[in-house]
Structure formats: structure tokens, C-alpha cells
mmCIF file of C-alpha atoms in Angstrom:
data_model
loop_
_atom_site.group_PDB
_atom_site.id
_atom_site.type_symbol
_atom_site.label_atom_id
_atom_site.label_comp_id
_atom_site.label_asym_id
_atom_site.label_seq_id
_atom_site.Cartn_x
_atom_site.Cartn_y
_atom_site.Cartn_z
ATOM 1 C CA MET A 1 126.353 -40.088 91.064
ATOM 2 C CA ILE A 2 125.939 -40.617 94.787
ATOM 3 C CA VAL A 3 129.124 -39.545 96.571
ATOM 4 C CA GLY A 4 128.290 -40.393 100.208
ATOM 5 C CA SER A 5 125.679 -42.131 102.355
ATOM 6 C CA ILE A 6 123.090 -40.963 104.741
ATOM 7 C CA GLU A 7 124.844 -42.698 107.626
ATOM 8 C CA GLU A 8 127.990 -40.885 106.652
ATOM 9 C CA ALA A 9 126.064 -37.610 106.667
ATOM 10 C CA ILE A 10 124.780 -38.298 110.153
ATOM 11 C CA ARG A 11 128.217 -39.240 111.437
ATOM 12 C CA LEU A 12 129.515 -35.924 110.059
ATOM 13 C CA GLY A 13 126.692 -34.012 111.874
ATOM 14 C CA ALA A 14 124.847 -32.982 108.717
ATOM 15 C CA ASP A 15 121.401 -31.287 109.193
ATOM 16 C CA GLY A 16 120.243 -32.520 105.775
ATOM 17 C CA VAL A 17 121.439 -33.725 102.459
ATOM 18 C CA SER A 18 120.832 -32.588 98.825
ATOM 19 C CA VAL A 19 120.471 -34.255 95.536
ATOM 20 C CA HIS A 20 120.704 -32.420 92.096
ATOM 21 C CA ILE A 21 118.784 -33.886 89.129
ATOM 22 C CA ASN A 22 118.251 -32.698 85.593
ATOM 23 C CA LEU A 23 115.159 -33.957 83.901
ATOM 24 C CA GLY A 24 115.628 -34.132 80.176
ATOM 25 C CA ASN A 25 119.284 -34.936 80.580
ATOM 26 C CA GLU A 26 120.797 -38.109 78.902
ATOM 27 C CA ASN A 27 121.494 -39.345 82.483
ATOM 28 C CA GLU A 28 117.958 -38.677 83.750
ATOM 29 C CA HIS A 29 117.220 -42.366 84.379
ATOM 30 C CA ALA A 30 120.346 -42.780 86.599
ATOM 31 C CA MET A 31 119.658 -39.450 88.416
ATOM 32 C CA LEU A 32 115.954 -40.553 89.171
ATOM 33 C CA GLU A 33 117.221 -43.951 90.564
ATOM 34 C CA ASP A 34 119.767 -42.199 92.715
ATOM 35 C CA LEU A 35 117.226 -39.741 94.020
ATOM 36 C CA GLY A 36 114.789 -42.576 94.807
ATOM 37 C CA ALA A 37 117.440 -44.483 96.728
ATOM 38 C CA VAL A 38 118.608 -41.392 98.642
ATOM 39 C CA GLY A 39 114.956 -40.378 99.371
ATOM 40 C CA GLU A 40 114.205 -43.812 100.682
ATOM 41 C CA GLU A 41 117.354 -43.616 103.014
ATOM 42 C CA CYS A 42 116.465 -40.130 104.147
ATOM 43 C CA ARG A 43 112.982 -41.256 105.149
ATOM 44 C CA ARG A 44 114.532 -44.306 107.000
ATOM 45 C CA TRP A 45 116.982 -42.078 108.935
ATOM 46 C CA LEU A 46 114.578 -39.012 109.269
ATOM 47 C CA MET A 47 117.220 -36.899 107.402
ATOM 48 C CA PRO A 48 115.818 -33.838 105.593
ATOM 49 C CA LEU A 49 116.302 -33.954 101.839
ATOM 50 C CA LEU A 50 116.769 -30.914 99.422
ATOM 51 C CA VAL A 51 116.129 -31.798 95.853
ATOM 52 C CA MET A 52 117.507 -29.310 93.352
ATOM 53 C CA VAL A 53 115.599 -30.196 90.210
ATOM 54 C CA TYR A 54 115.876 -28.556 86.808
ATOM 55 C CA VAL A 55 114.838 -29.296 83.218
ATOM 56 C CA ARG A 56 118.030 -29.346 81.271
ATOM 57 C CA GLY A 57 119.447 -31.343 78.427
ATOM 58 C CA LEU A 58 120.405 -31.386 74.799
ATOM 59 C CA ASN A 59 116.854 -32.238 73.744
ATOM 60 C CA VAL A 60 115.043 -29.895 76.148
ATOM 61 C CA GLU A 61 113.134 -27.112 74.316
ATOM 62 C CA GLN A 62 114.181 -23.625 75.328
ATOM 63 C CA PRO A 63 112.894 -21.675 77.044
ATOM 64 C CA VAL A 64 111.821 -24.393 79.457
ATOM 65 C CA SER A 65 108.047 -24.496 79.794
ATOM 66 C CA ASP A 66 106.226 -23.892 82.923
ATOM 67 C CA LYS A 67 104.502 -27.396 82.411
ATOM 68 C CA ALA A 68 108.057 -28.934 82.479
ATOM 69 C CA ILE A 69 108.943 -27.070 85.582
ATOM 70 C CA ALA A 70 105.725 -28.142 87.280
ATOM 71 C CA HIS A 71 106.444 -31.786 86.383
ATOM 72 C CA ALA A 72 109.920 -31.475 87.770
ATOM 73 C CA VAL A 73 108.509 -30.168 91.100
ATOM 74 C CA ARG A 74 106.085 -33.109 91.174
ATOM 75 C CA VAL A 75 108.806 -35.607 90.485
ATOM 76 C CA ALA A 76 110.957 -34.174 93.279
ATOM 77 C CA TRP A 77 108.174 -34.221 95.699
ATOM 78 C CA GLU A 78 107.024 -37.717 94.879
ATOM 79 C CA LEU A 79 110.604 -39.114 95.257
ATOM 80 C CA GLY A 80 110.991 -37.724 98.777
ATOM 81 C CA ALA A 81 111.993 -34.061 98.763
ATOM 82 C CA ASP A 82 111.459 -32.207 101.974
ATOM 83 C CA VAL A 83 112.402 -28.933 100.205
ATOM 84 C CA ILE A 84 112.479 -28.360 96.430
ATOM 85 C CA LYS A 85 114.896 -25.844 94.754
ATOM 86 C CA THR A 86 114.019 -25.183 91.103
ATOM 87 C CA ALA A 87 113.738 -22.437 88.375
ATOM 88 C CA ALA A 88 110.845 -20.065 88.583
ATOM 89 C CA PRO A 89 107.946 -20.628 86.244
ATOM 90 C CA LYS A 90 107.414 -17.619 83.935
ATOM 91 C CA ASP A 91 103.791 -17.373 84.931
ATOM 92 C CA LEU A 92 103.311 -16.632 88.602
ATOM 93 C CA GLU A 93 99.907 -18.355 88.549
ATOM 94 C CA VAL A 94 101.730 -21.572 87.742
ATOM 95 C CA LEU A 95 103.922 -20.961 90.880
ATOM 96 C CA GLU A 96 100.786 -20.309 92.944
ATOM 97 C CA GLN A 97 99.302 -23.598 91.838
ATOM 98 C CA LEU A 98 102.489 -25.449 92.594
ATOM 99 C CA ALA A 99 102.822 -23.885 96.058
ATOM 100 C CA SER A 100 99.244 -24.699 96.884
ATOM 101 C CA TYR A 101 99.337 -28.402 95.927
ATOM 102 C CA CYS A 102 102.947 -29.249 96.753
ATOM 103 C CA PRO A 103 103.153 -30.172 100.514
ATOM 104 C CA VAL A 104 106.784 -29.246 100.755
ATOM 105 C CA PRO A 105 108.405 -25.784 100.525
ATOM 106 C CA ILE A 106 109.538 -24.560 97.067
ATOM 107 C CA VAL A 107 112.675 -22.409 96.879
ATOM 108 C CA ILE A 108 113.397 -20.461 93.633
ATOM 109 C CA ALA A 109 116.874 -20.561 92.202
ATOM 110 C CA GLY A 110 118.090 -17.065 91.270
ATOM 111 C CA GLY A 111 120.155 -18.025 88.213
ATOM 112 C CA GLY A 112 122.917 -15.924 86.964
ATOM 113 C CA LYS A 113 124.092 -12.435 88.066
ATOM 114 C CA VAL A 114 121.437 -9.792 87.506
ATOM 115 C CA LYS A 115 122.192 -6.370 85.967
ATOM 116 C CA ASP A 116 119.185 -4.557 87.436
ATOM 117 C CA VAL A 117 118.815 -4.896 91.276
ATOM 118 C CA ARG A 118 115.327 -3.252 91.342
ATOM 119 C CA GLU A 119 114.016 -5.632 88.643
ATOM 120 C CA PHE A 120 115.436 -8.671 90.455
ATOM 121 C CA LEU A 121 113.904 -7.670 93.800
ATOM 122 C CA GLU A 122 110.550 -7.251 92.001
ATOM 123 C CA ARG A 123 110.885 -10.768 90.657
ATOM 124 C CA VAL A 124 111.743 -11.973 94.200
ATOM 125 C CA SER A 125 108.738 -10.229 95.592
ATOM 126 C CA GLY A 126 106.583 -11.920 92.915
ATOM 127 C CA TRP A 127 107.909 -15.341 93.627
ATOM 128 C CA ILE A 128 107.287 -14.937 97.457
ATOM 129 C CA GLY A 129 103.892 -13.488 96.764
ATOM 130 C CA ALA A 130 103.011 -16.451 94.651
ATOM 131 C CA GLY A 131 103.904 -18.886 97.413
ATOM 132 C CA ALA A 132 107.609 -19.666 97.064
ATOM 133 C CA ARG A 133 109.102 -20.138 100.519
ATOM 134 C CA GLY A 134 112.439 -18.762 99.878
ATOM 135 C CA VAL A 135 115.127 -18.024 97.178
ATOM 136 C CA ALA A 136 118.643 -19.396 96.488
ATOM 137 C CA ILE A 137 120.456 -16.465 95.050
ATOM 138 C CA GLY A 138 124.193 -16.761 96.121
ATOM 139 C CA ARG A 139 125.751 -15.366 92.998
ATOM 140 C CA ASN A 140 123.653 -12.317 93.100
ATOM 141 C CA VAL A 141 124.617 -11.692 96.669
ATOM 142 C CA PHE A 142 128.239 -12.340 96.337
ATOM 143 C CA GLN A 143 128.726 -10.422 93.118
ATOM 144 C CA ASP A 144 126.701 -7.357 94.185
ATOM 145 C CA ARG A 145 128.603 -4.081 94.888
ATOM 146 C CA SER A 146 127.047 -4.145 98.324
ATOM 147 C CA PRO A 147 126.311 -7.854 99.258
ATOM 148 C CA VAL A 148 125.095 -7.098 102.746
ATOM 149 C CA SER A 149 122.621 -4.525 101.529
ATOM 150 C CA PHE A 150 121.476 -6.847 98.715
ATOM 151 C CA LEU A 151 120.935 -9.698 101.186
ATOM 152 C CA LYS A 152 119.061 -7.507 103.611
ATOM 153 C CA ALA A 153 116.832 -6.294 100.924
ATOM 154 C CA VAL A 154 116.012 -9.827 99.772
ATOM 155 C CA CYS A 155 115.422 -10.912 103.461
ATOM 156 C CA SER A 156 113.062 -7.986 103.972
ATOM 157 C CA ILE A 157 110.803 -9.347 101.114
ATOM 158 C CA VAL A 158 111.020 -13.006 102.304
ATOM 159 C CA HIS A 159 110.711 -12.435 106.076
ATOM 160 C CA GLU A 160 109.050 -9.046 106.424
ATOM 161 C CA GLY A 161 106.754 -9.004 103.362
ATOM 162 C CA LEU A 162 108.095 -5.824 101.882
ATOM 163 C CA SER A 163 107.427 -5.149 98.145
ATOM 164 C CA GLY A 164 110.245 -5.207 95.601
ATOM 165 C CA THR A 165 110.091 -1.371 95.464
ATOM 166 C CA GLU A 166 110.310 -1.079 99.282
ATOM 167 C CA ALA A 167 113.137 -3.608 99.315
ATOM 168 C CA TYR A 168 114.976 -1.723 96.660
ATOM 169 C CA GLN A 169 114.694 1.526 98.727
ATOM 170 C CA ARG A 170 116.176 -0.339 101.681
ATOM 171 C CA TYR A 171 118.954 -1.600 99.469
ATOM 172 C CA LEU A 172 119.753 1.946 98.353
ATOM 173 C CA ASP A 173 119.572 3.279 101.942
ATOM 174 C CA LEU A 174 121.858 0.508 103.285
ATOM 175 C CA ALA A 175 124.362 0.686 100.370
ATOM 176 C CA GLU A 176 125.109 4.330 100.876
#
């Protein structure tokens, strides 16, 4: 459901807009129509568009296949995304392929709260190494015992190229 217009976003001073779609959902058709319309208006107004695309629905086989995630990325890109936020493929080679052919940045969603910070930082390192341009991990930052340390550790992977192990050590050093 569209709740605003691109013109309204411009009047409000927005730097971009986002659309969330779930492929495999019973409302997929309407979501795709909405995304197409918003994408067209964004191109017309030169407004950046973040598309948050997931494969979710009652009839979606779990776990979601890497092929389905790759299809979702392709759909988002073809319908006008300037940035795509999605779930990480399980196989990092699939993410490498997506990042190499997709002309817009892919940002990986962090999912639910993690129990093992080291393991999570290793995953982030793998995603960035495979070509993801960033991560969206709000819950994991806000719910950590040391949110600032957690965020700085993740930033050290994304912006400085630290490994997951190096970032974890930074996390521990900062959390003390």
C-alpha cells in the first residue's frame, strides 16, 4: 500500500524513499504494481529509491533458496531500485555473482538479534567481501550490551576492510 507520494517526499525534504515488497506473498501482484509506479515516479523526480525485497509468504519453501533471493534482487533492480536491501544468500558465491551483475548497491539485512557477536561479525565480513555494499542491522546494534562498540566493529569491516576476527577484537577492546 502506497502511503505517500514522491512530490510529498520532496516537499518534506526527503533524500530518498523506500518500498518494501515480499515476493511469494498473496499480495505480491499489488506490491509489484506499487513498486513499478513508485519506481517510475522516482525516476521522473530523480528521487533515490531503496527497495527492501524479501521472499516471504505462506507458500514459500523454507529455507528460502539462493535462487529465489537472486530473483528478488533482479526484480527490485528492474523495477527501479537505486539501492536494494535483502536477505543474504547462504552461498557467498551467489552474493558475489549478484554484486557483479547488479548495477546498484546491495545491502544485506541483518535479521533477528544474534547470540554470538564474533560469528555475526564473521558473517558481515563475508557479505562485504562478497560484494555487498553495506548492512542494515539495527536490532543487533540496539540490543547489544555495548551498541557503540558493536556499531564501530561493523563499521570497521564495511569501511576499513577489517576481518571479522579483527573487528571482534575491536569490539572487545571498545566494550571494556
